XYZ file of C-alpha atoms in Angstrom:
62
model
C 0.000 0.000 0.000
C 1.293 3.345 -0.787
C 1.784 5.498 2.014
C -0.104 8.463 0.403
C -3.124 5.735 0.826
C -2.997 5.298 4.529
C -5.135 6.717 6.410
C -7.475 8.169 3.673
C -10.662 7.041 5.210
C -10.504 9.203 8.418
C -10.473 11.820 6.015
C -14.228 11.731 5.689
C -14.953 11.300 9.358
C -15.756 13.926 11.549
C -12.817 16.010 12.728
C -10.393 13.573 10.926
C -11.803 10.456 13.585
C -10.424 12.539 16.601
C -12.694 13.521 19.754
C -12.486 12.705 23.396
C -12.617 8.960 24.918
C -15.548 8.284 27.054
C -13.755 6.302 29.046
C -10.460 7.932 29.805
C -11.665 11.304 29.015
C -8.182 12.068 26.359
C -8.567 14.641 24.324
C -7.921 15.123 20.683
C -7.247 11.371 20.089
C -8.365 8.593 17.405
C -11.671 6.791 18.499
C -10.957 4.017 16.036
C -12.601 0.991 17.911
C -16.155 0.543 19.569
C -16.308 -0.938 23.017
C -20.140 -2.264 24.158
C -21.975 -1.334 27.100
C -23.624 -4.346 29.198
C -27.163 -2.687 27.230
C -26.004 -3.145 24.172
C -24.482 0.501 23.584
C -21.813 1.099 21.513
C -19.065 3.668 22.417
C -16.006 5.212 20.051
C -12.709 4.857 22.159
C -9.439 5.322 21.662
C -6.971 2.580 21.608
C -5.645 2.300 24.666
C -9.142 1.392 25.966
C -10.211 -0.905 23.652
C -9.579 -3.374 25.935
C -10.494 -1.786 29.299
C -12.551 -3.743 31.892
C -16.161 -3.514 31.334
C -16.969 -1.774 34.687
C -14.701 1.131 33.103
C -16.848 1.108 29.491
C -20.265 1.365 31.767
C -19.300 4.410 33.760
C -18.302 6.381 30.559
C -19.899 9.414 29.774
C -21.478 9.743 26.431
């Protein structure tokens, strides 16, 4: 893949795919991966809490 090809689709998000994490409240960084609630919400985060503890991923703000 070219390089001038990487990353192309955040182009067309919102704000280039940057915002703040719900769950660890960073600013300005990717939300690239969607964690679940327990009721079936899903949530944008970044990716150092794509894995984070479910307890964590409930308390987040929206």
């Amino acid at each position: 893949m070219a390089k001038t090809k990487r990353g192309r689709a955040l182009w067309n998000t919102p704000s280039r795919g940057r915002g703040t994490c719900p769950v660890c409240s960073t600013k300005r960084i990717k939300l690239l991966y969607t964690a679940n609630k327990s009721d079936g919400t899903a949530l944008k985060v970044c990716k150092r809490c794509q894995n984070a503890d479910p307890a964590r991923v409930d308390a987040a703000a929206i």
